[in-house]
Structures are given as C-alpha cells and as structure tokens.
Coordinates of C-alpha atoms in Angstrom, one line a residue:
M1 CA 114.8 101.1 122.8
D2 CA 118.6 101.3 123.1
S3 CA 119.3 104.9 124.1
N4 CA 122.7 104.6 122.4
H5 CA 120.8 104.5 118.9
Q6 CA 119.4 108.0 118.3
P7 CA 116.5 108.0 115.5
A8 CA 117.3 108.9 112.2
K9 CA 116.3 112.5 111.1
R10 CA 112.9 112.9 109.4
T11 CA 111.5 115.9 107.5
K12 CA 107.9 116.8 107.4
F13 CA 105.7 118.5 104.5
S14 CA 106.2 122.1 104.8
N15 CA 104.9 125.4 103.3
M16 CA 107.9 125.4 101.0
D17 CA 106.6 122.1 99.6
E18 CA 103.2 123.5 99.1
E19 CA 104.5 126.3 97.3
I20 CA 106.4 124.1 95.0
L21 CA 103.2 122.2 94.4
N22 CA 101.4 125.3 93.4
E23 CA 103.5 125.5 90.1
I24 CA 103.0 123.4 87.1
Y25 CA 104.3 119.7 86.8
P26 CA 107.7 120.2 85.3
A27 CA 107.3 118.1 82.1
K28 CA 109.5 120.0 79.7
V29 CA 112.3 119.9 82.3
H30 CA 111.7 116.1 82.1
A31 CA 111.9 116.2 78.3
K32 CA 115.0 117.9 78.3
K33 CA 116.5 115.3 80.8
V34 CA 115.5 112.6 78.6
V35 CA 117.0 114.0 75.4
E36 CA 120.3 114.6 77.4
Y37 CA 120.4 111.1 78.6
L38 CA 120.0 109.9 75.0
R39 CA 122.7 112.1 73.9
R40 CA 125.0 111.1 76.4
R41 CA 124.4 107.5 75.7
H42 CA 125.2 108.0 72.0
G43 CA 128.4 109.9 72.8
Q44 CA 130.0 111.1 69.4
D45 CA 126.7 110.2 67.5
S46 CA 124.7 112.6 69.6
D47 CA 123.8 114.7 66.8
N48 CA 121.6 111.8 65.6
I49 CA 119.3 112.6 68.5
N50 CA 116.9 114.5 66.7
G51 CA 113.4 114.4 65.4
V52 CA 110.3 113.9 67.8
I53 CA 109.4 112.0 70.8
Y54 CA 105.9 110.5 70.6
L55 CA 103.9 109.0 73.6
E56 CA 100.4 108.0 74.2
G57 CA 98.6 108.1 77.5
Q58 CA 96.5 105.1 78.7
K59 CA 93.1 104.4 76.8
T60 CA 89.9 104.1 78.3
K61 CA 89.1 100.4 78.7
M62 CA 85.8 98.8 79.6
I63 CA 85.2 96.1 82.0
E64 CA 84.6 92.7 80.1
D65 CA 81.0 92.1 79.5
S66 CA 80.1 95.3 80.9
D67 CA 79.2 98.9 79.8
Q68 CA 81.4 100.1 82.9
E69 CA 85.0 101.5 82.6
Q70 CA 88.0 100.0 84.3
H71 CA 89.8 101.9 86.9
F72 CA 92.0 104.5 85.0
R73 CA 95.7 104.5 85.9
Q74 CA 97.8 106.8 83.5
R75 CA 100.8 105.3 81.8
R76 CA 103.9 106.8 83.6
Y77 CA 106.1 107.3 80.5
F78 CA 103.3 109.7 79.1
Y79 CA 102.7 111.4 82.5
Y80 CA 106.7 112.1 83.1
L81 CA 106.6 114.2 79.9
S82 CA 103.2 115.8 80.3
G83 CA 102.0 115.8 83.8
C84 CA 98.4 115.0 82.3
A85 CA 96.3 112.4 83.8
V86 CA 93.5 112.5 81.3
P87 CA 92.6 109.2 79.4
D88 CA 93.2 109.0 75.6
C89 CA 95.7 111.7 75.1
Y90 CA 98.9 111.8 72.9
L91 CA 102.0 113.8 73.2
V92 CA 104.7 115.0 70.5
H93 CA 107.8 116.7 71.7
E94 CA 109.8 118.2 69.0
I95 CA 113.7 117.7 70.1
E96 CA 115.2 120.6 68.2
N97 CA 113.0 123.4 69.0
R98 CA 111.8 121.8 72.5
K99 CA 108.1 122.4 71.7
T100 CA 105.7 120.0 73.3
T101 CA 102.1 119.5 71.8
L102 CA 99.4 117.7 73.9
F103 CA 96.5 116.1 72.2
I104 CA 93.3 115.7 74.2
P105 CA 90.0 114.0 73.1
P106 CA 87.7 116.4 71.4
I107 CA 84.2 117.1 72.9
D108 CA 81.6 114.3 72.3
P109 CA 78.2 115.8 72.8
E110 CA 76.7 112.5 73.7
D111 CA 79.3 112.0 76.3
V112 CA 78.9 115.3 77.7
I113 CA 75.2 114.4 78.8
W114 CA 76.5 111.7 81.0
S115 CA 79.9 113.0 82.3
G116 CA 79.8 116.8 81.8
L117 CA 82.2 118.8 79.7
P118 CA 85.8 117.4 79.4
L119 CA 88.9 119.5 79.7
S120 CA 89.1 122.4 77.1
P121 CA 92.3 123.2 75.0
D122 CA 92.7 126.5 76.9
E123 CA 92.3 124.8 80.3
A124 CA 94.8 122.2 79.5
L125 CA 97.2 124.8 78.0
K126 CA 97.1 126.6 81.5
R127 CA 97.4 123.4 83.6
Y128 CA 100.3 121.5 81.8
D129 CA 103.8 122.4 80.9
V130 CA 103.0 122.3 77.1
D131 CA 103.4 124.8 74.3
E132 CA 100.2 123.8 72.3
V133 CA 96.9 121.7 73.0
R134 CA 95.2 120.1 69.9
P135 CA 92.2 117.5 69.5
T136 CA 93.5 113.8 69.1
T137 CA 91.7 113.9 65.7
D138 CA 94.9 116.0 64.5
I139 CA 97.3 113.6 65.4
N140 CA 98.2 112.1 62.0
S141 CA 98.1 115.2 60.1
F142 CA 100.3 116.9 62.7
L143 CA 102.9 113.9 62.3
V144 CA 102.8 114.3 58.5
S145 CA 103.7 117.9 58.8
L146 CA 106.6 117.3 61.2
S147 CA 108.1 114.3 59.3
S148 CA 109.6 116.8 56.7
S149 CA 110.8 119.2 59.1
S150 CA 112.3 117.3 62.1
R151 CA 115.1 115.4 60.4
E152 CA 112.7 112.4 60.0
K153 CA 113.1 110.5 63.1
V154 CA 110.6 109.4 65.8
W155 CA 111.3 108.1 69.2
T156 CA 108.6 106.1 70.7
I157 CA 107.9 103.0 73.0
E158 CA 107.0 99.6 71.4
K159 CA 103.4 98.4 72.0
Q160 CA 102.4 101.8 73.2
V161 CA 101.2 103.2 69.7
S162 CA 97.6 103.0 68.5
D163 CA 96.9 101.1 65.2
Q164 CA 95.4 104.3 63.5
V165 CA 98.7 106.3 64.4
T166 CA 101.1 106.2 61.4
F167 CA 104.7 107.0 61.1
L168 CA 105.0 105.9 57.6
N169 CA 106.5 109.6 56.7
F170 CA 109.3 109.2 59.1
D171 CA 112.5 107.4 57.6
A172 CA 113.7 106.4 61.0
K173 CA 111.9 105.0 64.0
D174 CA 113.2 103.9 67.3
F175 CA 110.9 101.7 69.5
T176 CA 113.4 100.8 72.2
Q177 CA 115.7 103.6 73.5
L178 CA 113.1 106.0 74.7
K179 CA 111.7 103.7 77.3
E180 CA 115.3 103.0 78.8
A181 CA 116.0 106.7 78.9
I182 CA 112.7 107.6 80.7
N183 CA 113.4 104.6 83.2
E184 CA 116.9 105.9 84.1
C185 CA 115.9 109.6 84.2
R186 CA 113.1 108.7 86.6
V187 CA 115.5 107.5 89.2
T188 CA 116.6 111.0 90.3
K189 CA 113.8 113.4 91.3
N190 CA 113.6 117.2 91.0
S191 CA 112.3 119.3 93.9
Y192 CA 108.7 119.1 92.4
E193 CA 108.7 115.3 92.5
V194 CA 110.2 115.1 96.0
A195 CA 107.4 117.4 97.3
L196 CA 104.8 115.2 95.6
V197 CA 106.3 112.0 97.4
R198 CA 106.5 113.9 100.6
K199 CA 102.8 115.0 100.3
A200 CA 101.9 111.2 99.6
N201 CA 103.9 110.4 102.8
Q202 CA 102.0 113.1 104.8
I203 CA 98.6 111.8 103.8
S204 CA 99.6 108.1 104.3
G205 CA 101.2 109.0 107.6
L206 CA 97.7 110.4 108.6
A207 CA 96.2 107.1 107.5
H208 CA 98.6 105.0 109.4
D209 CA 97.9 106.9 112.5
A210 CA 94.2 106.5 112.1
V211 CA 94.7 102.6 111.8
L212 CA 97.1 102.7 114.9
R213 CA 94.1 104.6 117.0
S214 CA 91.4 102.1 115.5
V215 CA 93.2 98.7 115.9
A216 CA 92.3 97.8 119.4
H217 CA 88.5 98.1 118.4
A218 CA 88.5 96.4 115.2
S219 CA 87.7 92.9 114.8
N220 CA 88.8 92.0 111.3
E221 CA 91.6 93.1 109.0
R222 CA 89.3 94.7 106.5
E223 CA 88.0 97.2 108.9
L224 CA 91.5 98.6 109.2
E225 CA 92.2 98.6 105.5
A226 CA 88.8 100.6 105.1
I227 CA 90.2 103.1 107.7
F228 CA 93.3 103.5 105.9
I229 CA 91.9 104.1 102.4
E230 CA 89.1 106.4 103.9
K231 CA 91.7 108.6 105.5
C232 CA 93.9 108.6 102.1
I233 CA 91.0 109.6 100.0
A234 CA 89.6 112.4 102.7
N235 CA 92.9 114.0 102.5
G236 CA 93.7 113.9 98.9
C237 CA 95.2 110.6 97.9
R238 CA 92.3 109.4 95.4
D239 CA 94.1 106.2 94.5
Q240 CA 96.4 103.8 96.5
A241 CA 99.8 103.3 95.4
Y242 CA 99.5 99.4 95.6
H243 CA 97.2 96.9 97.3
S244 CA 97.5 97.3 100.9
I245 CA 98.8 94.6 103.2
V246 CA 96.9 94.4 106.5
A247 CA 98.4 91.3 108.0
S248 CA 97.5 90.0 111.6
G249 CA 99.4 87.5 113.4
E250 CA 101.2 84.8 111.5
N251 CA 99.7 86.4 108.3
A252 CA 102.5 88.8 108.5
A253 CA 105.0 86.1 107.9
T254 CA 103.7 86.4 104.2
L255 CA 105.7 89.1 102.5
H256 CA 102.9 90.3 100.3
Y257 CA 99.8 89.1 102.1
Q258 CA 96.6 90.1 100.1
K259 CA 93.5 88.7 101.7
N260 CA 93.1 91.5 104.3
N261 CA 90.0 89.7 105.6
E262 CA 90.9 87.6 108.6
P263 CA 89.8 88.3 112.3
L264 CA 92.1 89.7 114.7
H265 CA 90.8 87.9 117.8
G266 CA 93.7 86.0 119.4
R267 CA 96.4 87.5 117.5
L268 CA 99.6 89.5 118.7
N269 CA 100.6 92.1 116.1
L270 CA 99.3 93.7 113.0
L271 CA 101.7 94.5 110.0
L272 CA 100.3 97.4 108.1
D273 CA 102.2 98.0 104.7
A274 CA 100.1 100.6 102.9
G275 CA 100.5 103.8 101.0
G276 CA 98.5 106.6 99.1
E277 CA 99.4 107.9 95.6
Y278 CA 99.4 111.8 95.3
H279 CA 99.2 113.0 91.6
C280 CA 100.7 109.7 90.3
Y281 CA 103.6 109.7 93.0
A282 CA 103.5 107.0 95.5
A283 CA 104.2 106.6 99.3
D284 CA 105.2 103.1 100.7
I285 CA 105.2 102.9 104.3
T286 CA 105.2 99.8 106.6
R287 CA 104.5 99.6 110.5
T288 CA 104.1 96.8 112.9
F289 CA 102.3 97.2 116.2
P290 CA 100.6 95.1 118.8
I291 CA 96.9 94.6 118.4
N292 CA 95.9 94.9 122.1
G293 CA 98.5 97.8 122.7
T294 CA 101.5 96.0 124.4
F295 CA 104.0 93.9 122.6
T296 CA 104.6 90.6 124.0
K297 CA 108.3 89.9 125.2
E298 CA 109.1 87.9 122.1
S299 CA 107.3 90.5 119.8
R300 CA 109.3 93.4 121.3
E301 CA 112.6 91.6 121.1
I302 CA 112.2 91.1 117.4
Y303 CA 110.7 94.6 116.8
D304 CA 113.8 96.2 118.6
I305 CA 116.2 94.2 116.2
V306 CA 114.1 95.3 113.2
Y307 CA 114.0 99.0 114.3
R308 CA 117.9 99.0 114.7
M309 CA 118.4 97.3 111.4
Q310 CA 116.4 100.4 109.8
E311 CA 117.8 103.1 111.8
E312 CA 121.4 102.1 111.3
C313 CA 120.8 101.4 107.5
I314 CA 119.0 104.9 107.0
K315 CA 122.0 106.4 108.5
M316 CA 124.3 104.9 105.8
V317 CA 122.3 106.4 103.0
T318 CA 124.2 109.1 101.1
E319 CA 125.2 109.9 97.4
E320 CA 127.2 106.8 96.0
V321 CA 126.8 104.6 98.7
Q322 CA 127.0 100.8 97.5
W323 CA 123.4 99.5 98.3
E324 CA 124.7 96.0 98.6
R325 CA 126.7 97.0 101.4
V326 CA 123.7 98.6 103.2
H327 CA 121.7 95.5 102.5
E328 CA 124.6 93.3 104.0
H329 CA 124.8 95.6 107.2
A330 CA 121.1 94.9 107.7
H331 CA 121.7 91.2 107.8
K332 CA 124.7 91.6 110.1
V333 CA 122.5 93.4 112.6
A334 CA 119.9 90.8 112.4
I335 CA 122.3 88.2 112.9
E336 CA 123.7 89.8 116.0
G337 CA 120.3 90.2 117.3
L338 CA 119.0 86.8 116.9
L339 CA 122.2 85.4 118.3
K340 CA 121.4 87.6 121.5
L341 CA 118.0 85.9 121.6
G342 CA 119.3 82.5 121.1
I343 CA 117.4 81.7 117.9
L344 CA 120.9 81.6 116.1
S345 CA 123.9 80.2 117.5
G346 CA 127.5 80.1 116.4
D347 CA 130.0 82.4 114.8
P348 CA 128.3 85.5 113.3
G349 CA 130.8 85.5 110.4
E350 CA 130.0 82.0 109.4
I351 CA 126.4 82.5 109.8
F352 CA 126.5 85.6 107.4
D353 CA 128.6 83.4 104.9
A354 CA 126.3 80.6 105.0
R355 CA 123.4 83.1 104.4
T356 CA 121.4 81.4 107.1
S357 CA 120.0 84.9 107.8
V358 CA 118.0 84.8 104.6
A359 CA 115.7 82.2 106.2
F360 CA 114.7 85.1 108.5
F361 CA 115.0 88.1 106.2
P362 CA 114.6 86.7 102.7
H363 CA 113.8 90.0 100.7
G364 CA 115.7 93.0 99.7
L365 CA 116.4 95.9 101.8
G366 CA 114.5 98.2 99.6
H367 CA 113.6 99.8 96.0
Y368 CA 113.4 102.9 94.2
L369 CA 110.1 105.0 94.8
G370 CA 108.4 107.5 92.7
M371 CA 105.6 107.1 90.2
D372 CA 105.7 103.4 90.6
T373 CA 106.0 101.7 94.2
H374 CA 108.7 99.6 92.7
D375 CA 110.1 102.2 90.5
T376 CA 112.3 102.2 87.5
G377 CA 116.3 102.0 87.2
G378 CA 117.1 99.6 90.0
Q379 CA 118.9 97.1 87.7
P380 CA 117.8 94.0 89.9
N381 CA 119.4 90.8 89.0
Y382 CA 116.8 87.9 90.0
Q383 CA 119.3 85.4 88.4
D384 CA 121.9 86.0 91.1
V385 CA 122.7 82.7 92.5
D386 CA 123.6 84.4 96.1
S387 CA 120.3 84.3 98.0
M388 CA 121.2 87.2 99.9
F389 CA 121.1 89.5 96.9
K390 CA 118.5 87.6 94.7
Y391 CA 115.6 89.8 95.4
L392 CA 117.5 93.1 95.9
R393 CA 115.7 95.4 93.7
V394 CA 118.5 98.1 93.5
R395 CA 122.0 97.2 92.6
G396 CA 124.9 99.4 92.6
T397 CA 125.3 102.9 94.0
L398 CA 122.7 105.4 95.0
P399 CA 122.7 108.9 93.2
A400 CA 121.7 111.9 95.0
G401 CA 117.9 112.7 94.2
S402 CA 116.9 109.3 94.2
I403 CA 114.2 108.1 96.7
V404 CA 114.8 104.6 98.1
T405 CA 112.6 102.5 100.7
V406 CA 114.5 101.2 103.5
E407 CA 112.5 98.2 104.9
P408 CA 114.1 95.4 106.7
G409 CA 112.2 92.7 108.4
I410 CA 112.5 89.4 110.2
Y411 CA 109.8 87.0 109.5
F412 CA 108.9 83.6 111.0
C413 CA 107.4 81.8 107.9
R414 CA 107.3 78.2 108.3
F415 CA 107.4 77.5 104.5
I416 CA 110.6 79.5 104.2
I417 CA 112.4 78.5 107.5
E418 CA 111.6 74.6 107.7
P419 CA 113.7 73.8 104.7
Y420 CA 116.6 75.6 106.5
L421 CA 115.9 73.4 109.5
Q422 CA 116.3 70.3 107.3
D423 CA 119.6 71.4 105.7
P424 CA 122.5 70.5 107.9
R425 CA 124.4 73.6 106.5
H426 CA 121.8 76.0 108.1
A427 CA 120.4 73.7 110.9
R428 CA 123.7 73.9 112.9
Y429 CA 123.1 77.6 113.3
I430 CA 119.4 77.7 114.1
N431 CA 118.2 76.7 117.8
Q432 CA 114.7 75.0 117.0
E433 CA 113.6 75.1 120.5
V434 CA 114.1 78.7 121.1
L435 CA 112.7 79.4 117.6
D436 CA 109.4 77.7 118.5
R437 CA 108.6 80.6 120.9
Y438 CA 108.5 83.2 118.1
W439 CA 106.4 81.6 115.3
T440 CA 103.2 83.8 116.7
V441 CA 105.2 86.9 116.3
G442 CA 104.5 86.5 112.5
G443 CA 106.6 89.1 111.1
V444 CA 108.0 92.7 111.7
R445 CA 108.9 94.9 109.0
I446 CA 109.5 98.7 109.2
E447 CA 109.4 100.9 106.1
D448 CA 110.5 104.6 105.5
N449 CA 111.0 106.4 102.2
V450 CA 114.4 108.2 102.2
L451 CA 115.8 110.8 99.7
V452 CA 119.4 110.4 98.9
T453 CA 121.3 113.6 99.2
E454 CA 124.9 114.7 98.4
N455 CA 125.7 114.8 102.2
G456 CA 123.3 112.1 103.4
Y457 CA 119.6 111.6 103.4
E458 CA 116.2 113.0 104.2
N459 CA 113.7 110.7 105.6
L460 CA 110.2 111.7 104.1
T461 CA 108.2 109.4 106.4
T462 CA 106.9 110.8 109.5
A463 CA 104.5 108.1 110.5
V464 CA 105.1 107.1 114.2
K465 CA 107.3 103.9 114.7
D466 CA 108.9 104.3 118.2
A467 CA 107.5 101.1 119.9
D468 CA 106.8 103.0 123.1
E469 CA 104.9 105.6 121.4
M470 CA 102.9 103.2 119.5
E471 CA 102.0 101.2 122.4
R472 CA 100.7 104.5 124.1
I473 CA 98.5 105.6 121.3
I474 CA 97.0 102.4 121.0
Q475 CA 96.3 102.0 124.8
E476 CA 95.0 105.6 125.0
S477 CA 92.7 104.9 122.1
R478 CA 90.8 102.1 123.7

C-alpha cells in the first residue's frame, strides 16, 4: 500500500458505549423529534400539530399452508417510537402532554402451555421508554377516550392500521405525514443509536475475522456463510441485517450475488458483504480477500485502487459535505488507477465526462445506515439520466449524526462491460487486451460504516482491510 496514504481513523466499541446501552432505548426522545419535525414542516400552522400519534407493530404471520410462524421482524416506524420488538403491539403518543402508552398482547392461557409466559405490563413499563402499558384489547376504548381530549386529530401510517382499530371519533386523520417525518428523523442518530450500530459492527467484525481465518480450509461458499452467521449469533446478533453476499471468483462481479453455494476451488478471491443486526440496528461491511492467502498481481492492483478510493472518500466525510462530490472523487481515483494499469487509456477528464468508469464502478458510493441496511432519508433519484448518479442512494449534503456506508468497488462483469466495448463512445477508452487479464479478479468492494460529525467523521467499522494483514491472517490460519 502506498505509504503516502495513511489509513482513515477508526473507533472501537468502548465501555462508554456499553454504559449507554445499559440505559433504555430513547423512544420518547424520538417522539419529540418527530413532533418537532412536523411543526417545522408546517411553519406558521404548527399549532395544528396536535392530537395523537398511532403506530402498530408487526403482526404475527403464519407460513402459508403451515402452522409455523414466519420469521418476525419488527416494523421500524413502531420501534423508533417504542423500542419494543414484541409482535402484535400498538402505541399511542399524545402530542400535547407527551404521554406514550404501549399496548401489548394479553396473556393467552393456551399459548402459555407452548411458549411460556409473555412479557407482563410491569416488565414492559420497566423495559421501555413509555408512561403506561395496557393490553391490546383496550385500544379502541382508549382511542375513544382520547378523541374528545386531544383536539381530535390522529397521525398514523397508511396501510399499517388493523381493520378492527377505529378512528371514527377523530374529526381529522392524517395518513401520510407521519411516515415522512419518521423517515427524515431517522437520518440523524443520537448517542444510543450510534452505540447500537457500533455494537453491530463490533460483532460483525468478529464474524468477518472468523471467515478470514477459515477461508483457506473451506471448499464451498455456504461454509463461510455459516461461519459468519454462527459467529454473529454467538455474540449477540441473532438476526442478519440483510442476506449475506458470499461471492467467490467471478461471482463477485454480481453486485448482490445471492446463491452462496458454489465451490471455491480454482477461484482467486472472496467478496464477503455481510452484517449482523443488533437490537434492530444494522452493520453493513464488505471485505475482499484472496482465498489461498496471496493476492495475484492483478487482484492486488485492483484491491489497492479500491482501497485508495475508499480511504480518500472517507477522509472527505464531514458535516454538510456534498455526497455527489465524494462519489465523483471515487470515480476520479478509479480512472487514475485504471489508466496506470492500462485498462483505460486517454484523457482522464474525457473518460470522466463520458462516464466510461461506470462500466467498472456502476453503483453508488454508499447509503444511509440505521434500522435498515438501506436506511431512510437519502432521497435517491433513480430516474436520473446521468449514469454516474442514477444508483446513488444518498443525494445532497450529509448532516452531522448520520451514518453512511462508504463502499467503492471495481468489478469485471461481462454483462455490464461488454456493451461499453461495443459502443464507440466508450470503447475508444478501454484496452480490451489488457482488460482480458482481469476478468478472473471478479470484483473488489470495500465497505465501512462512517458516522458524520461536525468536524469530520468516525469510522465505526474495525474489521481488518489492510491487504498485507489479511494475507498474513489467512496464511497463518492454514
């Protein structure tokens, strides 16, 4: 690695983070933030932001033609204002007096036989940032009692209200603005949320390290996926934030490769894009490394370019940085590197303007991260006619407190590149004879999770990515 490019700083999960997570999830802080957003949005009409916020958790769902339940994943809008991951719950937040009431399922004696006692109201009141806990059977009578005292407006989310729940006694109902408000509020994280993402990164980093130490002994992609998941579960991430990408050889040229079941024999590298979920908050980490412990010349050349792309882009991250400019910089570094290798030829400015580098780096530089892997609030424009920005999931400036992934890549995908080779506007810049030496590299992507701060950034991801260090770990693990 070029000694002139010092690695971007990274921060580990600390005792302070542990102390923060010993507190209760700050649901009422989030509720206040959402109400303040609605009031700012309404400006002079902010006095009309009154009444109650109503949200429902995800329902228990059964697998079709089976008596088994589907895997449960809590609705993120409900969790943001409750911190509760229990199925079949409701929440009411009274805007004027800032009172939050959580409704949990009552005890079903028959279900206790099979599943044990559920969460009790007293336990829920201690565990969650709410003022009162009631059984879900009380929901309609409770709403009726509020409709005459809360200035008769209910804010909720369309298609997330059960048929049996009624708002008939409310004169005003808004089914659209609450979702937008929560989406925008989720962009910036408080210290509790940052600690959750940092914890997810810590555990996911252990899992990435376990795969790195096992790859030389594995024979199939599925073995490495199993190792990653096992390490996550054993350390506290019961769920995965997304379906892992365990792509060997040329499979790594497929951005969201899903099969994860092909043999490793005869293939050069492994791209592992995987992250655990900790208490509904995600990690999203990608590493690429040589299966046998030593990068080939071509693989190392591409890795070093992507590493430089990522490191320089991370160092650009700060409050109010224009994300499009950071994305453009990644392309300029890629063009410079591919020109040095001879894969591209010509004037770098002309190549950039022609968007020829999109053939090798077709996706956006990153996305917001939080309760969802592709978190809310990025305002992407998938109708953008500019191919360089079409798949950029975040547009505009980055606010302090947001967490963004920085994940540049260079890929040798025949399906994407071959049309460029047939287009004279791009073919003039691509040396196919040199390119042919790189197909087996597949693809290289490096991805970290970066907290935007007022004066810069914190890299929350600690999984090893230095090429020499990864080679050493693999070789010593044989």
